[in-house]
């Protein structure tokens, strides 16, 4: 367990270093000079030069990189150009909306997948359950940006059931936040639950030939008891991994859904930062996203080790 | 047969007898392939017979579907059906190109790192780091860094999809390399590079082909998403993604502008997924678990 933890921490540092380095250079490939962008075309050259100096954009690329790395290690991610504020608080401000979306949609997808799959397993002849299971292939194929627009058209514009934008923090006013979350969450749940259903069904089918199920049936358990008491716990393992991996991916910013529904999360923050050439913010957000991603995956691995004794040994 | 064994399976039926199963699987496979071929043929052959996809006609803008314009016209009065077809050319062509490139680079990396263990540790660590990062952000950064064009998108998405192929190919190479005839070839004094090409490569090729199909489904989704965000091929060249992005402003007046290209993406992705997973079951039943993980990653990339 300790060895696993150590190894993962080493990987964490390594991945952050790779991502940070890569983003540093990629960001500098972007056309456009941020100092010029801030001051406008009429600025005096000496002002531009002074600003470049203060933004750490002078000197050789290598020296820029080293000084940036030094600052990051000391916890200084620089100042956002568009927000005129230190990067860390800006990122922290945009964290909650993404977290809200990721948590709710993952939880809903998990419940949907478990209910649909086991309903289908316990009652294989039920047409609704079978249909829902079959739809999962379709769910995987729906582009999320497209279904988002369709949902806006149907439920926000035509039926006026839910707003198409207007984010409200779930912590400050849950009642007002709920309707604004419905459409984005549905968009995320469609693809995610389809994926979860496929995963869970694979692993349920993998469990069915196991002999312990015969034992369970022979000792007189009902099919429902066998499914929920014996198959479910074992079949959930692969889903936990996928769920964690997916959750980590979402913490990395739900770029498209956030931008369509105008939710001020990490995804729209990043998209905005990329379009406005806000170098420090792009780097800060990507590093934060990578950190979240690795941490969530680490937690998943640890929980896996806790759930499954076999993993602990290997 | 226990009731649970009859659980419905859309892609391949495990409950039916092997023969019926194979038949059904093949029927599905052949039907899906035929449909996809039809779509590809349509986008390749049709454009010369249709009105110019970029010919604007401001008088007849935002017309609903009619006999003159099968799928109506867009905000510039361009024929949506023409744009759909030539957009399909771009979207399908680009996705195919991306996946062929990604499958090729992934295959080379997978072959080398699966066969030469010294390289393996380093390369796979890098691939892991690569994969463990929200992919669309990578693609976005690359696309913005290099400027939006067809080549940028090709590079960005090739880079994005390479590790997935590399992983799958590598695991196959590992299992092939452990077989006896490889040992025999080594003992007989064959050079490792030659063994790799003569004995390992042919075993890996079918899997690489499957990878192309599976990845092209993901590539279609990611390509659509990137075009939608304005980071793919720029208008006026139509792609299904940027058609949706353009139609977004006319969501209420002209919903057909977004409905149609979205359905097109969906149909292609669905068909490619169907074909890919049936092919994978035939080529390598054990790759299932890995393939699902990969689908997850690629799917996550589209967010």
XYZ file of C-alpha atoms in Angstrom:
617
model
C 0.000 0.000 0.000
C 2.759 2.432 0.974
C 4.764 1.402 -2.080
C 1.759 1.999 -4.308
C 1.265 5.404 -2.801
C 4.914 6.334 -3.252
C 4.928 5.149 -6.843
C 1.813 7.111 -7.640
C 3.196 10.245 -6.001
C 6.306 9.948 -8.138
C 4.135 9.591 -11.240
C 2.115 12.591 -10.112
C 5.173 14.819 -9.997
C 6.387 13.425 -13.306
C 3.088 14.004 -15.068
C 2.768 17.523 -13.718
C 6.293 18.276 -14.904
C 5.609 16.901 -18.379
C 2.264 18.672 -18.704
C 3.632 21.942 -17.357
C 6.650 21.866 -19.630
C 4.598 20.933 -22.653
C 2.043 23.661 -22.030
C 4.791 26.228 -21.467
C 6.189 25.627 -24.921
C 2.858 25.085 -26.664
C 1.533 28.337 -25.247
C 4.551 30.130 -26.612
C 3.862 28.721 -30.048
C 0.599 30.670 -30.084
C 0.654 33.572 -32.466
C 0.203 37.002 -30.940
C 2.106 38.959 -28.315
C 0.177 39.265 -25.043
C 1.894 42.549 -24.155
C 0.748 44.028 -27.461
C -2.688 42.559 -26.911
C -3.052 44.344 -23.568
C -1.679 47.716 -24.563
C -3.223 47.877 -28.009
C -1.672 48.872 -31.338
C -1.030 52.491 -30.361
C 1.235 51.678 -27.398
C 4.777 53.072 -27.247
C 7.476 50.454 -27.849
C 9.158 51.125 -24.496
C 5.872 50.474 -22.647
C 5.426 47.197 -24.493
C 8.997 46.248 -23.623
C 8.470 47.114 -19.955
C 5.319 45.044 -19.798
C 7.013 42.119 -21.515
C 9.732 42.407 -18.894
C 7.268 42.299 -16.001
C 5.422 39.346 -17.567
C 8.597 37.338 -17.891
C 8.463 37.285 -21.673
C 12.010 38.507 -22.288
C 15.253 36.598 -22.492
C 15.795 33.250 -24.175
C 13.009 30.686 -24.175
C 15.074 28.431 -21.968
C 15.646 31.183 -19.374
C 11.943 32.021 -19.455
C 11.176 28.377 -18.840
C 13.571 28.074 -15.902
C 12.272 31.208 -14.206
C 8.673 30.089 -14.770
C 9.470 26.662 -13.332
C 11.180 28.262 -10.345
C 8.132 30.420 -9.682
C 5.734 27.516 -10.004
C 7.687 25.395 -7.553
C 7.382 28.280 -5.096
C 3.632 28.383 -5.678
C 3.640 31.492 -7.875
C 1.684 30.876 -11.063
C 1.859 34.459 -12.232
C -0.869 37.011 -12.826
C -3.769 36.553 -15.186
C -3.701 39.161 -17.927
C -7.450 39.402 -18.442
C -8.531 39.083 -14.807
C -5.727 41.298 -13.418
C -5.460 38.902 -10.492
C -3.233 36.115 -9.301
C -3.917 32.872 -11.195
C -4.679 30.667 -8.191
C -7.710 32.591 -6.868
C -9.089 32.928 -10.408
C -8.860 29.170 -10.912
C -10.338 28.502 -7.473
C -13.296 30.742 -8.311
C -14.102 28.669 -11.402
C -13.671 25.334 -9.694
C -17.060 24.975 -8.011
C -19.259 25.016 -11.162
C -17.184 22.284 -12.780
C -17.147 20.244 -9.590
C -20.934 20.581 -9.270
C -21.529 19.391 -12.826
C -19.032 16.544 -12.571
C -20.346 15.227 -9.249
C -24.027 15.396 -10.150
C -23.711 13.935 -13.624
C -21.389 11.144 -12.503
C -23.721 10.218 -9.660
C -26.794 10.248 -11.905
C -25.033 8.210 -14.593
C -23.902 5.673 -12.019
C -27.413 5.187 -10.681
C -28.881 5.000 -14.193
C -26.308 2.414 -15.266
C -26.768 0.210 -12.214
C -30.564 0.376 -12.359
C -30.819 -0.257 -16.099
C -28.257 -3.039 -16.188
C -29.648 -4.962 -13.239
C -33.218 -4.394 -14.237
C -32.271 -5.925 -17.544
C -30.408 -8.751 -15.799
C -33.212 -9.602 -13.365
C -35.992 -9.199 -15.930
C -34.415 -10.041 -19.285
C -37.794 -10.170 -21.005
C -38.853 -6.707 -19.940
C -38.944 -4.695 -23.185
C -38.303 -1.319 -21.573
C -35.146 -2.515 -19.834
C -33.947 -4.178 -23.022
C -34.632 -1.022 -25.008
C -32.756 1.145 -22.529
C -29.804 -1.234 -22.685
C -29.827 -1.169 -26.458
C -29.965 2.611 -26.491
C -26.576 2.774 -24.820
C -24.867 2.171 -28.160
C -26.716 5.183 -29.509
C -25.831 7.244 -26.460
C -22.147 6.708 -27.155
C -22.585 8.079 -30.672
C -24.404 11.318 -29.853
C -22.127 14.351 -30.084
C -22.586 16.192 -26.786
C -22.362 19.659 -28.319
C -25.176 18.742 -30.687
C -27.534 17.232 -28.135
C -26.919 20.303 -25.962
C -28.220 22.552 -28.721
C -31.177 20.270 -29.398
C -32.104 20.250 -25.705
C -31.846 24.035 -25.594
C -34.099 24.258 -28.622
C -36.716 21.890 -27.210
C -36.715 22.511 -23.470
C -35.430 26.064 -23.149
C -36.676 27.848 -26.265
C -39.842 25.959 -27.227
C -41.205 24.491 -24.003
C -39.504 26.999 -21.673
C -39.163 24.406 -18.926
C -35.557 25.123 -18.059
C -33.278 28.100 -18.643
C -30.604 27.718 -21.320
C -28.022 29.665 -19.321
C -27.577 31.608 -16.115
C -25.426 29.851 -13.593
C -26.324 30.025 -9.892
C -23.983 28.636 -7.266
C -25.469 25.515 -5.752
C -24.030 26.433 -2.356
C -25.573 29.882 -2.152
C -29.035 29.056 -3.527
C -29.743 25.371 -4.261
C -33.385 25.974 -5.222
C -32.478 28.534 -7.864
C -29.484 26.485 -9.049
C -31.412 23.270 -9.700
C -33.278 24.322 -12.883
C -30.119 25.783 -14.422
C -28.316 22.490 -13.907
C -30.926 20.221 -15.496
C -29.997 20.603 -19.177
C -26.201 20.527 -18.825
C -26.439 17.500 -16.550
C -28.691 15.658 -19.021
C -26.174 16.317 -21.821
C -23.363 14.895 -19.742
C -25.416 11.966 -18.465
C -26.404 10.733 -21.938
C -22.880 9.875 -23.032
C -21.647 8.915 -19.611
C -24.468 6.606 -18.634
C -24.248 4.881 -22.032
C -20.599 4.211 -21.359
C -21.299 3.023 -17.812
C -24.045 0.684 -19.012
C -21.720 -0.876 -21.584
C -18.974 -1.308 -19.000
C -21.241 -2.722 -16.354
C -22.892 -5.137 -18.753
C -19.515 -6.420 -19.919
C -18.548 -7.159 -16.346
C -21.952 -8.611 -15.427
C -21.708 -10.948 -18.404
C -18.217 -11.834 -17.216
C -19.570 -12.789 -13.790
C -22.514 -14.875 -14.996
C -20.575 -18.081 -15.852
C -18.873 -18.086 -12.430
C -19.541 -21.201 -10.368
C -20.259 -19.314 -7.156
C -23.515 -18.208 -8.738
C -24.543 -21.830 -9.197
C -23.793 -22.409 -5.536
C -25.884 -19.390 -4.620
C -28.800 -20.594 -6.752
C -28.557 -24.150 -5.459
C -28.724 -22.988 -1.874
C -32.105 -21.486 -2.782
C -31.512 -17.795 -3.366
C -33.890 -16.063 -5.736
C -32.546 -14.691 -9.007
C -32.926 -11.210 -7.596
C -30.903 -12.100 -4.495
C -28.208 -13.692 -6.649
C -28.010 -10.624 -8.854
C -28.011 -7.974 -6.175
C -26.161 -9.888 -3.474
C -23.521 -11.694 -5.503
C -23.157 -10.376 -9.026
C -23.498 -6.665 -8.277
C -20.613 -6.274 -5.807
C -18.219 -8.146 -8.066
C -19.365 -6.538 -11.288
C -19.050 -3.046 -9.850
C -15.260 -3.119 -9.727
C -14.532 -2.234 -13.363
C -17.227 0.425 -13.226
C -15.511 2.082 -10.281
C -12.337 2.463 -12.332
C -14.194 3.854 -15.309
C -16.239 6.138 -13.165
C -13.122 7.550 -11.555
C -11.377 7.944 -14.855
C -14.384 9.685 -16.354
C -14.795 11.890 -13.332
C -11.156 12.897 -13.556
C -11.643 13.703 -17.214
C -14.604 15.935 -16.359
C -12.710 17.755 -13.654
C -10.430 18.762 -16.470
C -13.105 21.111 -17.591
C -16.281 20.286 -19.383
C -15.258 22.646 -22.138
C -18.113 22.310 -24.595
C -21.066 21.938 -22.260
C -19.813 24.772 -20.069
C -19.403 27.062 -23.028
C -22.837 26.261 -24.493
C -24.683 26.754 -21.211
C -22.498 29.714 -20.173
C -21.354 28.090 -16.949
C -18.308 29.818 -15.456
C -16.331 26.624 -14.855
C -12.758 25.598 -15.574
C -13.610 24.661 -19.154
C -14.988 28.034 -20.154
C -12.212 29.712 -18.188
C -9.648 27.818 -20.229
C -11.409 28.432 -23.517
C -11.558 32.155 -22.775
C -7.915 32.207 -21.705
C -6.866 30.486 -24.917
C -8.785 32.948 -27.076
C -7.477 36.014 -25.222
C -3.869 34.737 -25.216
C -3.776 34.851 -21.423
C -0.574 32.780 -21.145
C -0.260 32.590 -17.339
C -3.908 31.641 -16.965
C -3.712 28.922 -19.649
C -0.683 27.439 -17.924
C -2.225 27.762 -14.476
C -5.512 26.138 -15.493
C -3.861 23.246 -17.334
C -1.541 22.538 -14.419
C -4.458 22.629 -12.008
C -6.469 20.390 -14.290
C -3.595 17.929 -14.561
C -3.227 17.963 -10.780
C -6.934 17.261 -10.291
C -6.804 14.555 -12.901
C -3.888 12.757 -11.307
C -5.251 13.147 -7.784
C -8.649 11.728 -8.699
C -7.018 8.799 -10.463
C -4.841 8.233 -7.417
C -7.918 8.160 -5.186
C -9.593 5.695 -7.530
C -6.576 3.410 -7.458
C -6.441 3.570 -3.693
C -10.142 2.821 -3.356
C -9.640 -0.047 -5.757
C -6.915 -1.405 -3.530
C -9.246 -1.101 -0.561
C -12.138 -2.799 -2.345
C -10.227 -5.632 -3.953
C -7.738 -7.638 -1.877
C -6.143 -9.043 -5.040
C -4.911 -5.598 -6.074
C -3.223 -5.067 -2.720
C -1.068 -8.146 -3.170
C 0.118 -7.501 -6.709
C -30.522 -21.597 -20.019
C -30.839 -19.306 -17.031
C -33.012 -16.258 -17.478
C -30.056 -13.982 -16.909
C -28.148 -15.478 -19.788
C -30.743 -13.999 -22.094
C -29.763 -10.486 -21.232
C -30.049 -8.548 -24.426
C -26.796 -7.683 -26.117
C -26.971 -5.277 -29.013
C -23.649 -5.964 -30.676
C -23.060 -9.650 -30.207
C -25.397 -12.163 -28.720
C -23.879 -14.483 -26.189
C -27.126 -16.269 -25.441
C -27.726 -17.663 -28.919
C -25.978 -20.735 -30.310
C -22.554 -20.052 -31.799
C -23.834 -20.443 -35.352
C -26.820 -18.180 -34.926
C -24.600 -15.800 -33.080
C -22.080 -15.663 -35.884
C -24.856 -15.194 -38.422
C -26.441 -12.405 -36.514
C -23.149 -10.787 -35.849
C -22.179 -10.978 -39.470
C -25.524 -9.710 -40.622
C -25.165 -6.728 -38.375
C -21.601 -6.249 -39.480
C -22.479 -6.479 -43.160
C -25.525 -4.232 -42.849
C -23.527 -1.595 -40.993
C -20.671 -1.837 -43.459
C -23.033 -1.548 -46.419
C -24.635 1.564 -44.943
C -21.290 3.157 -44.260
C -20.044 2.370 -47.759
C -23.223 3.966 -49.076
C -22.550 7.132 -47.100
C -18.933 7.246 -48.242
C -19.930 6.706 -51.868
C -22.548 9.437 -51.579
C -20.105 12.027 -50.282
C -17.508 11.051 -52.881
C -19.755 10.851 -55.958
C -22.550 13.355 -55.335
C -20.869 16.805 -55.079
C -20.490 17.448 -58.874
C -24.213 16.820 -59.332
C -25.281 19.195 -56.580
C -25.381 22.999 -56.415
C -22.073 24.549 -55.317
C -21.746 24.184 -51.532
C -20.287 27.683 -51.225
C -22.594 29.500 -53.643
C -24.385 32.161 -51.590
C -27.867 33.379 -52.427
C -28.925 36.073 -49.932
C -32.450 36.268 -51.294
C -33.184 32.667 -50.431
C -31.646 32.488 -46.981
C -32.894 30.230 -44.171
C -35.443 28.483 -46.365
C -37.037 25.378 -44.866
C -36.546 22.035 -46.643
C -38.350 21.941 -49.992
C -38.113 20.317 -53.434
C -35.579 22.915 -54.616
C -33.427 22.627 -51.523
C -33.841 19.169 -50.026
C -32.588 20.255 -46.605
C -33.280 23.967 -46.924
C -30.756 26.792 -47.059
C -28.505 28.363 -44.438
C -27.957 31.960 -43.361
C -26.071 32.773 -46.570
C -28.635 31.037 -48.765
C -26.307 28.096 -49.377
C -27.876 24.735 -50.073
C -27.670 22.673 -46.863
C -27.747 19.331 -48.655
C -24.735 20.306 -50.777
C -22.927 21.494 -47.696
C -23.846 18.323 -45.838
C -22.410 16.183 -48.607
C -19.220 18.141 -49.094
C -18.920 18.584 -45.326
C -19.150 14.814 -45.100
C -16.279 14.605 -47.531
C -14.155 16.774 -45.239
C -15.282 15.229 -41.961
C -15.071 11.599 -43.069
C -11.881 12.164 -45.036
C -10.170 13.961 -42.205
C -11.254 11.392 -39.626
C -9.992 8.601 -41.836
C -6.688 10.378 -42.408
C -6.278 11.090 -38.689
C -6.917 7.512 -37.708
C -4.674 6.051 -40.375
C -1.866 8.339 -39.213
C -2.553 7.625 -35.539
C -2.799 3.893 -36.167
C 0.470 3.961 -38.084
C 2.470 5.927 -35.510
C 0.814 3.977 -32.713
C 1.658 0.717 -34.429
C 5.311 1.661 -34.869
C 5.591 2.791 -31.247
C 3.709 -0.258 -30.010
C 5.808 -2.654 -32.072
C 9.104 -1.164 -30.978
C 8.248 -0.754 -27.326
C 6.613 -4.166 -27.107
C 9.563 -5.889 -28.707
C 12.527 -3.997 -27.277
C 12.028 -4.033 -23.526
C 14.677 -1.369 -22.916
C 12.668 1.180 -24.874
C 9.424 0.033 -23.329
C 9.771 1.532 -19.851
C 10.530 5.024 -21.114
C 8.081 5.137 -24.012
C 5.151 3.735 -22.093
C 5.692 6.128 -19.206
C 5.498 9.017 -21.660
C 2.394 7.507 -23.278
C 0.783 7.160 -19.851
C 1.468 10.779 -19.031
C 0.075 11.710 -22.425
C -3.093 9.741 -21.915
C -3.604 10.919 -18.377
C -4.434 14.414 -19.480
C -7.741 15.806 -20.727
C -7.269 15.301 -24.401
C -9.338 18.095 -25.842
C -7.212 20.600 -23.976
C -4.102 19.180 -25.618
C -5.727 19.299 -29.012
C -6.968 22.831 -28.390
C -3.574 24.023 -27.275
C -1.905 22.482 -30.297
C -4.531 23.803 -32.686
C -4.281 27.322 -31.301
C -0.506 27.176 -31.095
C -0.094 26.150 -34.696
C -3.049 28.120 -36.059
C -6.305 26.499 -37.143
C -5.961 24.602 -40.394
C -6.561 21.134 -41.718
C -2.924 20.181 -41.086
C -2.956 21.434 -37.520
C -6.015 19.410 -36.773
C -4.456 16.393 -38.408
C -1.316 16.751 -36.290
C -3.181 17.543 -33.082
C -5.567 14.613 -33.340
C -2.894 12.191 -34.536
C -0.842 13.097 -31.501
C -3.957 12.726 -29.394
C -4.913 9.239 -30.582
C -1.449 7.697 -30.943
C -1.070 6.468 -27.338
C -4.350 4.532 -27.465
C -3.226 2.553 -30.483
C 0.286 2.163 -29.120
C -1.090 0.583 -25.925
C -3.297 -1.911 -27.700
C -0.646 -2.906 -30.231
C 2.006 -3.190 -27.547
C -0.027 -5.629 -25.489
C -0.559 -7.781 -28.584
C 3.162 -7.628 -29.425
C 4.000 -8.715 -25.886
C 1.838 -11.811 -26.210
C 3.131 -12.616 -29.707
C 6.758 -12.150 -28.657
C 6.314 -14.765 -25.935
C 5.355 -17.480 -28.436
C 7.654 -20.335 -29.260
C 8.230 -19.603 -32.924
C 9.647 -16.212 -32.035
C 12.085 -17.945 -29.690
C 12.898 -20.396 -32.480
C 13.594 -17.540 -34.861
C 15.870 -15.910 -32.306
C 17.766 -19.134 -31.710
C 18.186 -19.659 -35.437
C 20.089 -16.396 -35.532
C 17.515 -14.144 -37.158
C 18.068 -10.455 -36.485
C 15.507 -8.967 -34.064
C 14.516 -6.264 -36.535
C 13.762 -8.914 -39.138
C 11.777 -11.010 -36.655
C 9.780 -7.923 -35.858
C 8.900 -7.317 -39.493
C 8.488 -10.903 -40.693
C 6.887 -12.609 -37.695
C 5.415 -10.013 -35.363
C 4.044 -7.418 -37.759
C 1.656 -9.742 -39.653
C 0.148 -10.815 -36.329
C -0.502 -7.243 -35.352
C -1.882 -5.869 -38.611
C -5.495 -7.061 -38.215
C -5.616 -5.453 -34.793
C -4.252 -2.234 -36.239
C -7.029 -2.320 -38.833
C -9.621 -2.668 -36.090
C -7.986 0.246 -34.321
C -8.463 2.378 -37.414
C -12.192 1.694 -37.409
C -12.685 2.194 -33.675
C -10.590 5.332 -33.550
C -12.280 6.881 -36.553
C -15.539 6.884 -34.592
C -13.828 8.813 -31.814
C -12.044 11.015 -34.325
C -15.398 11.997 -35.842
C -16.662 13.095 -32.434
C -13.512 14.981 -31.478
C -13.242 16.538 -34.921
C -16.854 17.643 -34.651
C -16.207 19.133 -31.225
C -13.092 20.968 -32.390
C -14.829 22.351 -35.478
C -17.702 23.378 -33.261
C -15.350 25.307 -30.963
C -13.840 27.001 -34.009
C -10.529 25.184 -33.742
C -10.869 22.873 -36.680
C -11.269 23.582 -40.351
C -12.453 27.157 -40.717
C -15.590 28.161 -42.643
C -16.557 28.570 -45.463
C -15.187 25.052 -46.052
C -18.039 22.994 -44.620
C -17.517 20.284 -42.006
C -20.310 18.746 -39.999
C -18.926 20.350 -36.849
C -18.677 23.885 -38.195
C -22.084 23.580 -39.884
C -23.548 22.992 -36.426
C -21.533 25.895 -35.042
C -22.809 28.185 -37.806
C -26.381 27.003 -37.433
C -26.286 27.685 -33.722
C -27.168 31.356 -34.177
C -30.327 30.346 -36.082
C -31.390 27.655 -33.661
C -34.960 28.897 -33.506
C -35.577 30.126 -37.067
C -33.860 27.230 -38.819
C -33.420 24.186 -36.586
C -32.676 21.968 -39.622
C -29.307 23.683 -39.877
C -28.077 21.871 -36.773
C -30.312 18.815 -36.713
C -29.096 17.413 -40.021
C -25.297 17.534 -39.602
C -25.671 16.247 -36.037
C -27.643 13.253 -37.252
C -24.962 12.661 -39.878
C -22.187 12.598 -37.267
C -24.279 10.355 -35.055
C -25.021 7.892 -37.843
C -21.377 7.587 -38.865
C -20.138 7.219 -35.297
C -22.776 4.615 -34.573
C -21.932 2.614 -37.697
C -18.200 2.844 -37.089
C -18.644 1.747 -33.472
C -20.786 -1.201 -34.570
C -18.328 -2.280 -37.252
C -15.347 -1.752 -34.988
C -16.683 -3.744 -32.084
C -17.877 -6.657 -34.240
C -14.513 -6.710 -35.973
C -12.700 -6.626 -32.680
C -14.683 -9.555 -31.373
C -13.589 -11.545 -34.396
C -9.958 -10.467 -34.376
C -9.276 -10.510 -30.681
C -11.892 -11.410 -28.091
C -9.515 -10.560 -25.292
C -9.063 -7.009 -26.495
C -12.597 -6.229 -25.358
C -11.733 -4.974 -21.931
C -8.888 -2.869 -23.209
C -10.995 -1.552 -26.042
C -13.642 -0.353 -23.658
C -11.119 1.534 -21.634
C -9.857 3.067 -24.809
C -13.313 4.021 -25.920
C -13.801 5.699 -22.586
C -10.644 7.714 -22.964
C -11.431 8.708 -26.492
C -14.970 9.529 -25.530
C -13.696 11.627 -22.659
C -11.572 13.429 -25.184
C -14.673 14.812 -26.798
C -15.668 16.703 -23.690
